[in-house]
Short mmCIF file of C-alpha atoms in Angstrom, two decimals:
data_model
loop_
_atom_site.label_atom_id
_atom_site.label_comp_id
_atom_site.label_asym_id
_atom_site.label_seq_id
_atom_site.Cartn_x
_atom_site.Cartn_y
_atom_site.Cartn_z
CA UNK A 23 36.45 -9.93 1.44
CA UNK A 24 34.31 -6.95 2.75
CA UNK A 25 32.09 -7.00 5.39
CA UNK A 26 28.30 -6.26 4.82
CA UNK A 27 27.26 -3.45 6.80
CA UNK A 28 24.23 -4.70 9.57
CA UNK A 29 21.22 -4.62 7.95
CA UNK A 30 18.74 -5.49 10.91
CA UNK A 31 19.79 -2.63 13.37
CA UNK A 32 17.88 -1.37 16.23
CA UNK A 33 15.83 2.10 13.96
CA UNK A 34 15.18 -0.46 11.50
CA UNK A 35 13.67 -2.97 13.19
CA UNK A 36 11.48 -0.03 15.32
CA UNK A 37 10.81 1.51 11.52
CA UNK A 38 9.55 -1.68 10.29
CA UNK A 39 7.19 -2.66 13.53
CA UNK A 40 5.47 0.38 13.53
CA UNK A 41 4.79 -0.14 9.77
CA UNK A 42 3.48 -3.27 10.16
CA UNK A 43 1.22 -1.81 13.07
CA UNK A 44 0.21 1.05 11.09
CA UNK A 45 -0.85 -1.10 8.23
CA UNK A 46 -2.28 -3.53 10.43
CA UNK A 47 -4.71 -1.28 12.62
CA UNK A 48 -5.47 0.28 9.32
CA UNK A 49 -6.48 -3.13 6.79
CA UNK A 50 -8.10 -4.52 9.84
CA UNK A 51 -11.28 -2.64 8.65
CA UNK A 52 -10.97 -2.46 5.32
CA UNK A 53 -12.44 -5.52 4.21
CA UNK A 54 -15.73 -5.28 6.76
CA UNK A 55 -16.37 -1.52 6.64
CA UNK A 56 -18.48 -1.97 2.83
CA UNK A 57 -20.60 -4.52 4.89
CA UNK A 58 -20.64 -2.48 8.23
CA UNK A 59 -22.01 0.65 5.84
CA UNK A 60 -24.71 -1.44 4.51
CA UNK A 61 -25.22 -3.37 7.97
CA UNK A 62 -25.24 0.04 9.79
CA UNK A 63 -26.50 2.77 7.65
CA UNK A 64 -28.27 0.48 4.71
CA UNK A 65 -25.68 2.45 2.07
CA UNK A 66 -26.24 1.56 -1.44
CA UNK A 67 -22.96 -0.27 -2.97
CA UNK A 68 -22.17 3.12 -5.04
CA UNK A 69 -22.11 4.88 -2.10
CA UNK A 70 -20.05 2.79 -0.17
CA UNK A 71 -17.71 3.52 -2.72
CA UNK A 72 -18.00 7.24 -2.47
CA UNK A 73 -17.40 7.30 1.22
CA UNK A 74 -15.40 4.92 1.09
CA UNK A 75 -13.11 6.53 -1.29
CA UNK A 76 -13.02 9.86 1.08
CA UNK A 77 -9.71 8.65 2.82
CA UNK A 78 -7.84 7.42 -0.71
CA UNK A 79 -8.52 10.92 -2.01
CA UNK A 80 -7.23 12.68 1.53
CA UNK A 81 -4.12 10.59 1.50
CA UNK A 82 -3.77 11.77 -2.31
CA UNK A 83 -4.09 15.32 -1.57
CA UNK A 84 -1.69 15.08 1.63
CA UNK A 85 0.99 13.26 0.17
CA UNK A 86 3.21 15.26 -1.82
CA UNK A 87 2.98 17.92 0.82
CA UNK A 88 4.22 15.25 3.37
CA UNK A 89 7.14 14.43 1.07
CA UNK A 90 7.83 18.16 0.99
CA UNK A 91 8.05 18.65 4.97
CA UNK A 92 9.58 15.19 5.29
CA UNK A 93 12.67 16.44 3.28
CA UNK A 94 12.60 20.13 4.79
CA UNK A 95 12.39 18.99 8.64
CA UNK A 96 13.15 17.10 11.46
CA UNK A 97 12.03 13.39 10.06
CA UNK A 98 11.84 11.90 13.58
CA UNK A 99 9.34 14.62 14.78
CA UNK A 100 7.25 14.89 11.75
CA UNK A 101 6.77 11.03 11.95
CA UNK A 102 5.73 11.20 15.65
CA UNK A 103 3.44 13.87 15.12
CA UNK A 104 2.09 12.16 11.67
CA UNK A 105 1.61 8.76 13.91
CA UNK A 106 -0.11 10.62 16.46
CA UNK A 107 -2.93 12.02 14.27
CA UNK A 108 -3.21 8.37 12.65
CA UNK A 109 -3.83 6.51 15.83
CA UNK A 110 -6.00 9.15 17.67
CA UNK A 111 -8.48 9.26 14.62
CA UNK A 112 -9.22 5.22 15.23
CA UNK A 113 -11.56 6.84 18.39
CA UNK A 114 -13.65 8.84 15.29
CA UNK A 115 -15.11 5.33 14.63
CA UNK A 116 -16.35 4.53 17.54
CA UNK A 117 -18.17 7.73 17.95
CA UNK A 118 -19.89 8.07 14.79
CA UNK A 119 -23.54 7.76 14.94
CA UNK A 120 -24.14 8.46 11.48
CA UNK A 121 -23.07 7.87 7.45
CA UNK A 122 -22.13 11.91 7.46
CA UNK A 123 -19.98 11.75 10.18
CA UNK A 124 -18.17 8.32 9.32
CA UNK A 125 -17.59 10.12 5.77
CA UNK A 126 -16.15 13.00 7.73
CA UNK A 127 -13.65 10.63 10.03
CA UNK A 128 -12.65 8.46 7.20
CA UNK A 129 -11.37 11.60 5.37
CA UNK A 130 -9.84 13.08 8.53
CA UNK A 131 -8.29 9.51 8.85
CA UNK A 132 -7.19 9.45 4.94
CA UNK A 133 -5.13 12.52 6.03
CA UNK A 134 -2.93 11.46 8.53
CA UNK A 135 -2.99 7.85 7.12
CA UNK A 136 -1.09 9.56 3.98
CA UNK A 137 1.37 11.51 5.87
CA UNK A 138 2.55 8.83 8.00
CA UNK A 139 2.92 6.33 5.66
CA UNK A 140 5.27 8.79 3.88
CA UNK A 141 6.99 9.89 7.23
CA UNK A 142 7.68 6.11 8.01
CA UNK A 143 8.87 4.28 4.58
CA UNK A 144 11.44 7.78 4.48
CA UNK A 145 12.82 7.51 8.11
CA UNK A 146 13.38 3.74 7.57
CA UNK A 147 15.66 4.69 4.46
CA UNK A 148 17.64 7.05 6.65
CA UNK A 149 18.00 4.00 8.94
CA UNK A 150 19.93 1.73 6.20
CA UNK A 151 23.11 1.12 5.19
CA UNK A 152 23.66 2.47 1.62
CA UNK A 153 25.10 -0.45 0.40
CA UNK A 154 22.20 -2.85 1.48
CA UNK A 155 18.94 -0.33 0.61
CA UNK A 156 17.90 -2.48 -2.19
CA UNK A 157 17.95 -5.23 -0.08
CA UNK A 158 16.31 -3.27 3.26
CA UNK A 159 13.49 -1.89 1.33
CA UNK A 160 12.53 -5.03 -0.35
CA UNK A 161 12.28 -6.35 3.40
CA UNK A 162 10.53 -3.27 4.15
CA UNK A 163 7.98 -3.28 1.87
CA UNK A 164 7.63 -7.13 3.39
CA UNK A 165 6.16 -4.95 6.59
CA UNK A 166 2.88 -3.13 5.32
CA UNK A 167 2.41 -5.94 2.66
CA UNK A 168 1.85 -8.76 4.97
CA UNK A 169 0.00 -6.21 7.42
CA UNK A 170 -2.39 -5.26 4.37
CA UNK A 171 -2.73 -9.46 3.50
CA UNK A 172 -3.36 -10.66 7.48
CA UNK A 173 -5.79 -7.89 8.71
CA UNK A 174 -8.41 -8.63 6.74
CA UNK A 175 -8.32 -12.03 7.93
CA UNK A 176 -7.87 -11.25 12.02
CA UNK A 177 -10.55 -8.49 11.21
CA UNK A 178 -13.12 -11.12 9.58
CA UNK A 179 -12.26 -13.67 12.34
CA UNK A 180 -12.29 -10.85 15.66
CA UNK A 181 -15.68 -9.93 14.00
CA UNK A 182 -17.20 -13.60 13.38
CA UNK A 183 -16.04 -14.41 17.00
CA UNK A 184 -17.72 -11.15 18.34
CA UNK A 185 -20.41 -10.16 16.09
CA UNK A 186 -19.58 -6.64 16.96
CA UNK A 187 -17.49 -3.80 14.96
CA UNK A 188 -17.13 -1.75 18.12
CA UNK A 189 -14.58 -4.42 18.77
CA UNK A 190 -12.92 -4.20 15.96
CA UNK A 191 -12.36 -0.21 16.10
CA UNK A 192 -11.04 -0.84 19.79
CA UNK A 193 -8.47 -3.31 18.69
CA UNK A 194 -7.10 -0.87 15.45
CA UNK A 195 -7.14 1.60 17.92
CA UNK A 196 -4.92 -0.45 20.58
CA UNK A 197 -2.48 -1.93 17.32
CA UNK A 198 -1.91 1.64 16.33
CA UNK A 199 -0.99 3.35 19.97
CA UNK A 200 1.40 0.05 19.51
CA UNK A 201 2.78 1.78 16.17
CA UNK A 202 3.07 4.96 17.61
CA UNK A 203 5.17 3.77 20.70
CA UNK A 204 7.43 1.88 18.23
CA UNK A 205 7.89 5.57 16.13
CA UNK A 206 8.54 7.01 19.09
CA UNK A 207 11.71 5.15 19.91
CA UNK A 208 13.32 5.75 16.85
CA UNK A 209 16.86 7.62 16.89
CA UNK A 210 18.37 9.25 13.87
CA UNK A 211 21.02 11.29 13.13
CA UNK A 212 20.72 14.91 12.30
CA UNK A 213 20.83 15.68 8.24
CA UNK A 214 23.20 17.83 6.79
CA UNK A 215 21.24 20.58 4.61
CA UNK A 216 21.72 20.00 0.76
CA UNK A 217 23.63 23.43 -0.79
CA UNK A 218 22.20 25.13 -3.78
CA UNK A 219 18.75 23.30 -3.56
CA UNK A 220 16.12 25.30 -5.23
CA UNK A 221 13.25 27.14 -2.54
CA UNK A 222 10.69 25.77 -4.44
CA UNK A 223 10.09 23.66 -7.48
CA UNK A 224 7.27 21.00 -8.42
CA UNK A 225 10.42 18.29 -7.55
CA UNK A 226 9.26 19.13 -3.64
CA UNK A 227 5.83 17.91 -4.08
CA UNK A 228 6.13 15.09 -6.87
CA UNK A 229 9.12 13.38 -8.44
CA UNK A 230 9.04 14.48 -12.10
CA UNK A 231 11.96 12.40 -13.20
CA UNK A 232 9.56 9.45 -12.55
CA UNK A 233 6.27 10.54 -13.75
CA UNK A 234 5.94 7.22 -16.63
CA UNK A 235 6.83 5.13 -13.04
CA UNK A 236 3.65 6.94 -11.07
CA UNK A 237 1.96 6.42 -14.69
CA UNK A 238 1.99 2.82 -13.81
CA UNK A 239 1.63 2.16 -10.48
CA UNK A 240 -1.41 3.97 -10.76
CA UNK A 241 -3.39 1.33 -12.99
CA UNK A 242 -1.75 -1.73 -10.75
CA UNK A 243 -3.17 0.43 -7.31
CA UNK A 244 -6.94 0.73 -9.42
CA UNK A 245 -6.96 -3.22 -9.29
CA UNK A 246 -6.26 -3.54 -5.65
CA UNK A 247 -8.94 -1.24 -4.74
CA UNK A 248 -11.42 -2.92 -6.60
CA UNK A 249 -9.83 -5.90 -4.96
CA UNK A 250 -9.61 -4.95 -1.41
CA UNK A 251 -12.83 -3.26 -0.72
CA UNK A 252 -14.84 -5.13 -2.38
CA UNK A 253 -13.99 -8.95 -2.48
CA UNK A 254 -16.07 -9.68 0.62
CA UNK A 255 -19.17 -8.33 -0.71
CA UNK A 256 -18.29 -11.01 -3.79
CA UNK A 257 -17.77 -13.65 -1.82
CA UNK A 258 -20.72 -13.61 0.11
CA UNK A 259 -23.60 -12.75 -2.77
CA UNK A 260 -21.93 -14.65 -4.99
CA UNK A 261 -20.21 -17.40 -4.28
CA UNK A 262 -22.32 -17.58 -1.14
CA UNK A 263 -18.81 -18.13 0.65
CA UNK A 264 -19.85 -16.78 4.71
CA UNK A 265 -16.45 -17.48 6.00
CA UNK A 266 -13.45 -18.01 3.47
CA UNK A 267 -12.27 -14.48 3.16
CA UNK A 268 -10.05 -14.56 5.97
CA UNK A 269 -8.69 -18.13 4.05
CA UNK A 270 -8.76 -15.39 1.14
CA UNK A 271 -6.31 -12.85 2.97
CA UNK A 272 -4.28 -15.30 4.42
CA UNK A 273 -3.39 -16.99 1.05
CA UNK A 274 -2.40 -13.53 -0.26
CA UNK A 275 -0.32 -13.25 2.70
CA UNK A 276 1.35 -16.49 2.30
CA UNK A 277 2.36 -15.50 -2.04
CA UNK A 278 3.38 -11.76 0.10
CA UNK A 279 5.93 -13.97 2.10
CA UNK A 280 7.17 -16.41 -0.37
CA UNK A 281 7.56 -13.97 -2.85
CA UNK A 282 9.54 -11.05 -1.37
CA UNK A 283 12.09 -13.54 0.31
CA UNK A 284 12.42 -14.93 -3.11
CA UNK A 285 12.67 -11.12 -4.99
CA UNK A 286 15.04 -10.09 -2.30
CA UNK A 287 18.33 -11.69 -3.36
CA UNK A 288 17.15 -9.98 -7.19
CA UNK A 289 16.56 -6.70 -5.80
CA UNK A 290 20.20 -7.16 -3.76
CA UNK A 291 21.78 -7.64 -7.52
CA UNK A 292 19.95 -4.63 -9.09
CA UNK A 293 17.51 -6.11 -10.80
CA UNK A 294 14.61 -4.14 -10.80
CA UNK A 295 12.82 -3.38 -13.68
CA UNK A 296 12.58 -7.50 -14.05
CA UNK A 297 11.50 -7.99 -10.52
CA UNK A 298 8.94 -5.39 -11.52
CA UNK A 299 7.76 -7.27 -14.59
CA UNK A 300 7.54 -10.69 -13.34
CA UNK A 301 5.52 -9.60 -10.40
CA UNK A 302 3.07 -7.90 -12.50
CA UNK A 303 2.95 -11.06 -14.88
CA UNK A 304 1.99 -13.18 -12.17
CA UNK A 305 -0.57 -10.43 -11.08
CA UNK A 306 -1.94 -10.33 -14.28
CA UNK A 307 -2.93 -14.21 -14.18
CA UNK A 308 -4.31 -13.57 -11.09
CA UNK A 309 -6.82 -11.06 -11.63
CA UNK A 310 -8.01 -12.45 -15.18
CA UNK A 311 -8.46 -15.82 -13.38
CA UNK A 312 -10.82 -14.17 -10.73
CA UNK A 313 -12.46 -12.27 -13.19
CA UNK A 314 -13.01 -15.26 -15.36
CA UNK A 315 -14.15 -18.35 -13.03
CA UNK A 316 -16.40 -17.87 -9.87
CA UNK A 317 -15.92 -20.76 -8.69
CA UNK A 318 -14.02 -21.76 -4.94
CA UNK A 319 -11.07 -22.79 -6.64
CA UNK A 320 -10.48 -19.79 -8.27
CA UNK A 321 -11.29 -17.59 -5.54
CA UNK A 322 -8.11 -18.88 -3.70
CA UNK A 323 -5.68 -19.21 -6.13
CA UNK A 324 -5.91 -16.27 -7.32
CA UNK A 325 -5.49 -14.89 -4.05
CA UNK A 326 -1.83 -16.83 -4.10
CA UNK A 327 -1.40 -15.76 -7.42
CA UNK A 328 -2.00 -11.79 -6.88
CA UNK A 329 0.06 -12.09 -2.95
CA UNK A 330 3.08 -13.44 -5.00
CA UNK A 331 2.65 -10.83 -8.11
CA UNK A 332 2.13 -7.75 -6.13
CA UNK A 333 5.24 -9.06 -3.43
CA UNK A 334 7.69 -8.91 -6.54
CA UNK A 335 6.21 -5.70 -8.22
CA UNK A 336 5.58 -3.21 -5.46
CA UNK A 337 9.24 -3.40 -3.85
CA UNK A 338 10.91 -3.04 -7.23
CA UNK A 339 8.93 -0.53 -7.99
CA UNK A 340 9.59 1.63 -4.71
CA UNK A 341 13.35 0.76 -5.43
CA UNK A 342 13.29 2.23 -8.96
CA UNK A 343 11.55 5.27 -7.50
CA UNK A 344 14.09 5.74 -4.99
CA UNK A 345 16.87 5.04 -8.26
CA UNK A 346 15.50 8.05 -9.94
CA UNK A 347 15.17 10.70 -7.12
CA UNK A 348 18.65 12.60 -5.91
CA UNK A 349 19.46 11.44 -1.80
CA UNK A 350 17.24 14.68 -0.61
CA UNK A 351 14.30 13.88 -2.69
CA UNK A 352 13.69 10.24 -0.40
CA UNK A 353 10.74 11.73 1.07
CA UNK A 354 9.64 13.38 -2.57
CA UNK A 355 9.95 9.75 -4.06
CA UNK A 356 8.41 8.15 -1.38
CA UNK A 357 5.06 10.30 -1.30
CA UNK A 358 4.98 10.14 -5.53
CA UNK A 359 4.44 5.93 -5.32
CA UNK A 360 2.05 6.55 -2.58
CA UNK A 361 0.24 9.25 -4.29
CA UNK A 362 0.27 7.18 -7.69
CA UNK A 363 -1.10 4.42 -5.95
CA UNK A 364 -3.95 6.21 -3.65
CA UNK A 365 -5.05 7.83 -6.84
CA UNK A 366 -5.18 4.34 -8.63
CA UNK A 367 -7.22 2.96 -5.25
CA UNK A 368 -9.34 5.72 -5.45
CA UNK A 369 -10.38 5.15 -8.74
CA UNK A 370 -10.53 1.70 -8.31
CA UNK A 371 -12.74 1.98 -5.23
CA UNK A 372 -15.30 4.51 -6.89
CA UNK A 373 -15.31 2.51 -10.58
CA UNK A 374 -15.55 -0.73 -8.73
CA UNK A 375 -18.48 0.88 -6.14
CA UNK A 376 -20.38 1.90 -9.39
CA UNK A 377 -19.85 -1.23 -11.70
CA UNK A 378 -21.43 -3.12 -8.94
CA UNK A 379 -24.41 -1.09 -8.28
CA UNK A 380 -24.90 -0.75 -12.08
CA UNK A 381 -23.53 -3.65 -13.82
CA UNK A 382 -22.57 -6.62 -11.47
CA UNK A 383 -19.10 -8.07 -10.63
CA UNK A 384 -18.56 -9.22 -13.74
CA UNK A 385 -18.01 -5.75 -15.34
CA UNK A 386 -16.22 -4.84 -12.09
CA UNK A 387 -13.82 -7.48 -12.02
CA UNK A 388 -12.82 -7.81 -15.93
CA UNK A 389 -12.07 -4.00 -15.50
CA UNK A 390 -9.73 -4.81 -12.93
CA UNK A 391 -7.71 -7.50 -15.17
CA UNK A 392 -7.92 -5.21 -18.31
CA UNK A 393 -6.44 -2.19 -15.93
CA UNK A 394 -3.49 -4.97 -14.78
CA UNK A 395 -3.03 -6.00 -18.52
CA UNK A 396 -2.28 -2.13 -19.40
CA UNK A 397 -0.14 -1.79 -16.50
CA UNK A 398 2.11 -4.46 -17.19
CA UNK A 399 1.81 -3.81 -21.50
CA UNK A 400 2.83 -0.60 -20.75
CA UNK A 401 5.69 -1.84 -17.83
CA UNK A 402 7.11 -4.05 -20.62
CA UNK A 403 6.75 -1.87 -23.34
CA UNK A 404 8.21 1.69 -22.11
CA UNK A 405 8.37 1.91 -18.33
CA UNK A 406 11.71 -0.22 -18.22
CA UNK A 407 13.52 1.60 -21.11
CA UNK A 408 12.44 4.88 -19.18
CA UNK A 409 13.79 3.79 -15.86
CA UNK A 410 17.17 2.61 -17.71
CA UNK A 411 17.68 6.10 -18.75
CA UNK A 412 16.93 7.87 -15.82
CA UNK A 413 18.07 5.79 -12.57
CA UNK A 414 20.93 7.65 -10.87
CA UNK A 415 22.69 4.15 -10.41
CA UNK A 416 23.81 2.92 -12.96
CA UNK A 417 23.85 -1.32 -11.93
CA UNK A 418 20.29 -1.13 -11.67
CA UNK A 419 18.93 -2.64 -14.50
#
């Protein structure tokens, strides 16, 4: 019987710390920085949105370039570099006095935020085994998920406990250096150049062989911004709930957890497309139950419901990304799920900003669990079929 090549080696393990820490620092603001604009600079909910939205549409222009200079150079020192700009740009917070200037940071931060999310997820693929990728990117993927589902909640408690959002830019700023020492340690071997690869083609900057893949991880990334950013707000004007979206977060983190250990062994067999579907199944209950009861009950398990949805769907999906794209196109496939999905936040963070100012959550939220319903109509109906024809391995199903 073979032996498995090691999975948990030492570039891994650095890989996925400093993605956890990068996510961490990162989605320990998100969920306070709608009510630190309207605590701070009295910002009307739409335009909350709008500057809010400055760093999705950064990290959307930024990314397909990153995947470009990720493939072309030296991975290790375009990460450092990448993780550098990310973690310097927590100080912009502290500094700005005004609404103009926090716009301007956030989109400076959107920037590097892109890049080195790209940088990372591609230098952690160089880091695995072939014959265990499925598996180490599922686990991967495990790293900025569960960052993304237990910031919010050590943000909301650090700020409750302080009162102060000073405190909370010091300790982002702190977790990130933290990231950036981990990147830092990283070894990798040097890449052999690829003969015959064209100078320059649209395949640098965005994976065309997955476009109907991008197509739908776009309307799944509109419901988690509407999600993310603005669930707090909900909780407290509506439900009148001071205190419970940290219990919020940490439910999501606990589906996160449960689900991924539960997808991995599926992703280790090849099955991706189904992993994909039954994650967005689940995510569809999830956001047509918040959208349709506001009551306590609701509020939380649908925050179960969407952490165990999104930790089956996301991972496939990055897996059947990385199925499609040719071994020098990691960094190209990388940055076209991350751009899909910024753009989806983006929209979902300016639709959701104006639905509220205009409409009410109501309108805000159903638009969320109609976007989901599409996504995963349009998973079942095409996206799988698509994939099936155009995945470079052929057991992944």
């Amino acid at each position: 019987m073979p032996t498995k090549e090691r999975l948990w080696n030492r570039n891994y393990c650095l890989a996925m710390t400093g993605n956890f820490m990068m996510f961490f620092a990162f989605y320990l603001l998100t969920p306070l920085l709608p009510i630190y604009l309207d605590t701070e600079f009295e910002a009307d909910k739409d335009l909350i949105g709008l500057v809010l939205s400055g760093y999705v549409v950064a990290a959307l222009v930024v990314r397909p370039f990153s995947g470009f200079i990720v493939d072309s150079f030296d991975r290790r020192k375009v990460l450092m570099l990448c993780f550098f700009a990310f973690f310097i740009c927590f100080t912009g917070y502290i500094g700005a006095g005004t609404l103009l200037m926090f716009a301007i940071v956030r989109t400076i931060h959107g920037f590097s935020y892109g890049a080195t999310t790209v940088a990372n997820s591609t230098v952690a693929i160089d880091t695995l085994p072939s014959s265990r990728r499925n598996e180490g990117i599922g686990y991967y993927g495990l790293s900025n998920n569960l960052a993304m589902a237990f910031a919010p909640s050590a943000g909301i408690w650090i700020y409750n406990l302080s009162g102060c959002f000073e405190v909370l830019f010091w300790v982002s700023l702190a977790v990130a250096l933290g990231g950036f020492a981990c990147a830092s340690s990283i070894r990798l071997r040097p890449r052999e150049r690829v003969a015959g690869k064209p100078a320059l083609s649209l395949d640098h900057f965005f994976l065309t062989r997955g476009w109907l893949l991008a197509v739908n991880i776009l309307l799944f990334g509109l419901c988690w911004g509407v999600m993310s950013n603005y669930v707090a707000l909900y909780a407290r004007e509506v439900l009148r709930v001071t205190d419970g979206t940290g219990l919020f977060f940490a439910l999501l983190a606990v589906g996160l957890f449960v689900s991924r250990l539960y997808g991995v062994k599926s992703l280790r067999r090849g099955r991706l497309s189904a992993n994909a579907l039954e994650g967005a199944l689940i995510s569809t209950v999830a956001y047509t139950l918040f959208a349709l009861v506001r009551q306590e009950w609701a509020f939380y398990l649908s925050a179960l419901l969407l952490g165990l949805g999104n930790g089956r769907m996301y991972p496939a999906f990055l897996n059947m990304f990385i199925s499609v794209a040719r071994n020098d196109q990691r960094g190209t496939a990388n940055s076209s799920i991350l751009t899909a999905w910024d753009l989806g936040m983006g929209l979902g963070i300016l639709l959701g900003g104006v639905l509220l100012e205009f409409l009410g959550y109501a309108w805000a939220f159903w638009c969320t669990a109609l976007s989901q319903i599409g996504g995963t109509l349009l998973l079942w109906l095409f996206t799988r079929r698509f994939f099936r024809r155009r995945t470079l391995c052929p057991d992944h199903t």
